[in-house]
Amino acid sequence: MSSKKCAIIGVGYTPQGKLPDWSVRELFLEASKNAIDDAGLKTHDIDGILVELCWTDPSTQCWTLQQDLGIKVTGLCANYDSMGASGGCKVQLAQMAIQAGLCNNVLIAFVEKSATAPAVPYRMGPGPGMAHGLFGAMPGIALAAQRHKILYGTKSEQLAEVAMTFRKHACLNPIATMRKPMTLEDHQNSRMIADPLRLFDCCLVSDGGRAVVVTSAQRARSAPKRPVYIMGFGQGHVNIDLLMRHDLISTGAEKSGKTAFQMAGIEPKDVDVLGLYDATSHNVITQLEELGFCKRGEGGAFVEGGRLSLEGEFPTNTSGGMLSEVYLQGWTGIPEVVSQLRGECGERQVKDAEIGLVTNQGGFISYHSTLILRR
Amino acid sequence: MAEQQIPKPEPPITETTRPFWEGTKRNELMLRKCVECGHHRNPLVIDANICPNCGSRKPSDWVKASGRGTVHTFTVVHRIFHPAFEAEAPYVIVIGELEEGPRLLGNMRGIAPDKVKGGMPIEVIYEELNDKITLPQFRPAKALA
């Protein structure tokens, strides 16, 4: 139905890791300028802005960024929040806005500042769960991971397989935070956070920003770099509260994936490279099931034998992902898959990568976005 | 026990959850039951006069639950996210599935963390947090004699 309507033509990075000397506002501007440069555009070419507020410092809004970039007028300027799913959702919204004729070139920007920002309460609290020691995302995701273990016997060694594979990829990525190889022993010796999740099953805590530029397929042809077309997309959202979830391991990823695959007219087997939202290694296993890469309950076995590695059938999170590259709340996937489809990944390049899939998740595995991209 | 222990975060008492917290003080687990469709809900999750099953805004009844259920899932938390939990860690958080249908969050008492299993029968017990709040918690259900 909607193939090759729009494309991602620019990707912008900032320094990443621990950035005590950078403000959130500076990071937004840096990521944005770099994405606009990469797209071969000037700032005044941007006429759409979508921002996801930085949760530790929400002072930079879409209008702040428009001002800081010196853009006089836009046809779309909005803050958008479906938490960690926002990145993918905003790319979808950009395409819809461009197709509707609101704007031509949409800048999408994101900043995470959780490594050096002053501690702020997790935005989903304070709820009644805190009296029982339920703080932050990890114990919540652990409750879902345990449910998977209860139903299917998923093993810690299978979670380790995900973490070790992404670490291997990070070792080939010069900007990755974690570049020391991880053995099974390292994983099993890493301290338990919330059973069954060990430290090495959990994402990093980082600062950094990313931005992309989306434009129409027609304009994309004159971009300096190879355009990466949006072939299909979908979303799926379930109840935010864990206690209201019909089933903790049946999430919106299934609906999100089905919609995207149908729109793109392809099947999971056609995908050459994946960027899956990896808040924890558990998220990767269930998404593979829900997106149809394997049957429900078989995700643990599916990731064994290096299937997600560069040499495997489905190279996944080739930058190292949020487990080993950097935690940018889902913003590792889109830039890395775009780079793979452009053929810019050097040592970690997936040979002849043509079709990529990126997911984002937000909340307690509550919000989902799937993007299918093609060079 | 330290003289000055850091208190655990207190759950907020709102107009629509007050009868729940009055119930736990009496060692009773109170749920809301929709007067139109009969659906039971955990009043802490839907803190409003709204039935998530049929959308009814007629004030639901308050009904006493049996307090029995099973472990839907759980996690053993080792990391100290809050200093009040330092002495307790590793502690077990359970999502219990109550006989009436709704799910309830609680900590598991009366069993070693590594003995907790999915699906095991549990019952609600009551633990005084302070003068204002009594928390519902879980323990393994006693075998029916």
PDB file of C-alpha atoms in Angstrom, chain A residues 65-184:
ATOM      1  CA  LEU A  65      14.397  23.868  19.288  1.00  0.00           C
ATOM      2  CA  GLN A  66      12.680  25.770  16.484  1.00  0.00           C
ATOM      3  CA  GLN A  67      13.957  29.038  18.005  1.00  0.00           C
ATOM      4  CA  ASP A  68      17.448  27.726  18.644  1.00  0.00           C
ATOM      5  CA  LEU A  69      17.689  26.573  15.032  1.00  0.00           C
ATOM      6  CA  GLY A  70      16.471  29.973  13.837  1.00  0.00           C
ATOM      7  CA  ILE A  71      13.601  28.543  11.819  1.00  0.00           C
ATOM      8  CA  LYS A  72      10.991  31.249  11.183  1.00  0.00           C
ATOM      9  CA  VAL A  73       7.951  29.140  10.462  1.00  0.00           C
ATOM     10  CA  THR A  74       7.079  25.431  10.453  1.00  0.00           C
ATOM     11  CA  GLY A  75       4.041  23.503   9.322  1.00  0.00           C
ATOM     12  CA  LEU A  76       4.356  21.011  12.169  1.00  0.00           C
ATOM     13  CA  CYS A  77       5.894  21.590  15.585  1.00  0.00           C
ATOM     14  CA  ALA A  78       4.965  19.195  18.362  1.00  0.00           C
ATOM     15  CA  ASN A  79       6.134  17.411  21.464  1.00  0.00           C
ATOM     16  CA  TYR A  80       5.324  13.733  21.290  1.00  0.00           C
ATOM     17  CA  ASP A  81       5.424  11.240  24.120  1.00  0.00           C
ATOM     18  CA  SER A  82       4.901   7.536  24.070  1.00  0.00           C
ATOM     19  CA  MET A  83       8.037   7.164  26.198  1.00  0.00           C
ATOM     20  CA  GLY A  84      10.613   4.785  24.726  1.00  0.00           C
ATOM     21  CA  ALA A  85       8.394   4.123  21.714  1.00  0.00           C
ATOM     22  CA  SER A  86       8.477   7.777  20.677  1.00  0.00           C
ATOM     23  CA  GLY A  87      11.374   7.521  18.204  1.00  0.00           C
ATOM     24  CA  GLY A  88       9.633   5.119  15.870  1.00  0.00           C
ATOM     25  CA  CYS A  89       6.228   6.694  16.434  1.00  0.00           C
ATOM     26  CA  LYS A  90       7.605  10.120  15.476  1.00  0.00           C
ATOM     27  CA  VAL A  91       9.029   8.801  12.189  1.00  0.00           C
ATOM     28  CA  GLN A  92       5.547   7.469  11.436  1.00  0.00           C
ATOM     29  CA  LEU A  93       3.930  10.771  12.337  1.00  0.00           C
ATOM     30  CA  ALA A  94       6.455  12.599  10.142  1.00  0.00           C
ATOM     31  CA  GLN A  95       5.504  10.487   7.127  1.00  0.00           C
ATOM     32  CA  MET A  96       1.808  11.052   7.788  1.00  0.00           C
ATOM     33  CA  ALA A  97       2.329  14.817   8.090  1.00  0.00           C
ATOM     34  CA  ILE A  98       4.394  14.958   4.896  1.00  0.00           C
ATOM     35  CA  GLN A  99       1.819  12.885   2.995  1.00  0.00           C
ATOM     36  CA  ALA A 100      -0.957  15.129   4.281  1.00  0.00           C
ATOM     37  CA  GLY A 101       0.908  18.144   2.934  1.00  0.00           C
ATOM     38  CA  LEU A 102       1.651  19.853   6.248  1.00  0.00           C
ATOM     39  CA  CYS A 103       5.377  20.015   5.707  1.00  0.00           C
ATOM     40  CA  ASN A 104       8.250  18.760   3.558  1.00  0.00           C
ATOM     41  CA  ASN A 105      11.287  18.070   5.732  1.00  0.00           C
ATOM     42  CA  VAL A 106      10.709  16.898   9.290  1.00  0.00           C
ATOM     43  CA  LEU A 107      13.406  17.014  11.947  1.00  0.00           C
ATOM     44  CA  ILE A 108      12.939  14.498  14.766  1.00  0.00           C
ATOM     45  CA  ALA A 109      15.129  14.938  17.826  1.00  0.00           C
ATOM     46  CA  PHE A 110      15.703  13.233  21.126  1.00  0.00           C
ATOM     47  CA  VAL A 111      18.004  13.706  24.124  1.00  0.00           C
ATOM     48  CA  GLU A 112      18.659  11.421  27.070  1.00  0.00           C
ATOM     49  CA  LYS A 113      20.440  12.795  30.130  1.00  0.00           C
ATOM     50  CA  SER A 114      20.320  10.143  32.788  1.00  0.00           C
ATOM     51  CA  ALA A 115      24.031   9.529  33.452  1.00  0.00           C
ATOM     52  CA  THR A 116      24.921  12.986  34.752  1.00  0.00           C
ATOM     53  CA  ALA A 117      21.567  14.649  35.413  1.00  0.00           C
ATOM     54  CA  PRO A 118      20.509  15.207  39.011  1.00  0.00           C
ATOM     55  CA  ALA A 119      18.413  12.271  40.196  1.00  0.00           C
ATOM     56  CA  VAL A 120      14.722  12.837  39.583  1.00  0.00           C
ATOM     57  CA  PRO A 121      11.924  10.463  40.520  1.00  0.00           C
ATOM     58  CA  TYR A 122      11.083   7.962  37.815  1.00  0.00           C
ATOM     59  CA  ARG A 123       8.290   9.541  35.841  1.00  0.00           C
ATOM     60  CA  MET A 124       5.870   6.693  36.284  1.00  0.00           C
ATOM     61  CA  GLY A 125       5.824   7.039  40.069  1.00  0.00           C
ATOM     62  CA  PRO A 126       4.958   7.556  42.806  1.00  0.00           C
ATOM     63  CA  GLY A 127       2.459   4.762  42.708  1.00  0.00           C
ATOM     64  CA  PRO A 128       1.193   2.282  45.247  1.00  0.00           C
ATOM     65  CA  GLY A 129       3.896  -0.157  44.075  1.00  0.00           C
ATOM     66  CA  MET A 130       6.671   1.790  45.764  1.00  0.00           C
ATOM     67  CA  ALA A 131       5.556   0.639  49.202  1.00  0.00           C
ATOM     68  CA  HIS A 132       6.303  -2.882  47.949  1.00  0.00           C
ATOM     69  CA  GLY A 133       9.691  -1.912  46.531  1.00  0.00           C
ATOM     70  CA  LEU A 134       8.662  -1.582  42.889  1.00  0.00           C
ATOM     71  CA  PHE A 135      10.894   1.223  41.606  1.00  0.00           C
ATOM     72  CA  GLY A 136      11.843   2.104  38.044  1.00  0.00           C
ATOM     73  CA  ALA A 137      11.621  -0.046  34.974  1.00  0.00           C
ATOM     74  CA  MET A 138      13.804  -3.056  35.784  1.00  0.00           C
ATOM     75  CA  PRO A 139      11.687  -4.818  38.453  1.00  0.00           C
ATOM     76  CA  GLY A 140       8.657  -4.235  36.229  1.00  0.00           C
ATOM     77  CA  ILE A 141      10.330  -5.822  33.219  1.00  0.00           C
ATOM     78  CA  ALA A 142      11.616  -8.592  35.510  1.00  0.00           C
ATOM     79  CA  LEU A 143       7.997  -9.468  36.362  1.00  0.00           C
ATOM     80  CA  ALA A 144       7.360  -9.971  32.644  1.00  0.00           C
ATOM     81  CA  ALA A 145      10.620 -11.902  32.160  1.00  0.00           C
ATOM     82  CA  GLN A 146       9.728 -14.190  35.067  1.00  0.00           C
ATOM     83  CA  ARG A 147       6.321 -14.835  33.488  1.00  0.00           C
ATOM     84  CA  HIS A 148       8.106 -15.944  30.317  1.00  0.00           C
ATOM     85  CA  LYS A 149      10.275 -18.238  32.413  1.00  0.00           C
ATOM     86  CA  ILE A 150       7.236 -19.651  34.262  1.00  0.00           C
ATOM     87  CA  LEU A 151       5.413 -20.446  31.014  1.00  0.00           C
ATOM     88  CA  TYR A 152       8.280 -21.498  28.750  1.00  0.00           C
ATOM     89  CA  GLY A 153      11.258 -22.259  30.963  1.00  0.00           C
ATOM     90  CA  THR A 154      13.396 -19.518  29.419  1.00  0.00           C
ATOM     91  CA  LYS A 155      16.921 -19.750  30.822  1.00  0.00           C
ATOM     92  CA  SER A 156      19.372 -17.156  32.065  1.00  0.00           C
ATOM     93  CA  GLU A 157      21.884 -18.574  29.541  1.00  0.00           C
ATOM     94  CA  GLN A 158      19.473 -17.612  26.765  1.00  0.00           C
ATOM     95  CA  LEU A 159      19.202 -14.065  28.081  1.00  0.00           C
ATOM     96  CA  ALA A 160      23.018 -14.135  28.205  1.00  0.00           C
ATOM     97  CA  GLU A 161      23.176 -15.100  24.540  1.00  0.00           C
ATOM     98  CA  VAL A 162      21.432 -11.819  23.663  1.00  0.00           C
ATOM     99  CA  ALA A 163      23.706  -9.737  25.910  1.00  0.00           C
ATOM    100  CA  MET A 164      26.909 -11.444  24.673  1.00  0.00           C
ATOM    101  CA  THR A 165      25.925 -11.065  21.017  1.00  0.00           C
ATOM    102  CA  PHE A 166      25.235  -7.342  21.357  1.00  0.00           C
ATOM    103  CA  ARG A 167      28.510  -6.925  23.269  1.00  0.00           C
ATOM    104  CA  LYS A 168      30.361  -8.598  20.423  1.00  0.00           C
ATOM    105  CA  HIS A 169      28.828  -6.035  18.088  1.00  0.00           C
ATOM    106  CA  ALA A 170      29.721  -3.163  20.430  1.00  0.00           C
ATOM    107  CA  CYS A 171      33.364  -4.291  20.321  1.00  0.00           C
ATOM    108  CA  LEU A 172      33.304  -3.381  16.607  1.00  0.00           C
ATOM    109  CA  ASN A 173      31.685  -0.002  17.216  1.00  0.00           C
ATOM    110  CA  PRO A 174      34.155   2.798  18.023  1.00  0.00           C
ATOM    111  CA  ILE A 175      31.488   4.916  19.775  1.00  0.00           C
ATOM    112  CA  ALA A 176      30.107   2.115  21.962  1.00  0.00           C
ATOM    113  CA  THR A 177      30.405   2.470  25.732  1.00  0.00           C
ATOM    114  CA  MET A 178      31.038  -1.214  26.530  1.00  0.00           C
ATOM    115  CA  ARG A 179      33.854  -2.592  24.390  1.00  0.00           C
ATOM    116  CA  LYS A 180      35.206  -5.428  26.505  1.00  0.00           C
ATOM    117  CA  PRO A 181      34.030  -8.851  25.302  1.00  0.00           C
ATOM    118  CA  MET A 182      31.532 -10.604  27.587  1.00  0.00           C
ATOM    119  CA  THR A 183      31.725 -14.328  28.331  1.00  0.00           C
ATOM    120  CA  LEU A 184      28.920 -16.490  29.650  1.00  0.00           C
TER     121      LEU A 184
END
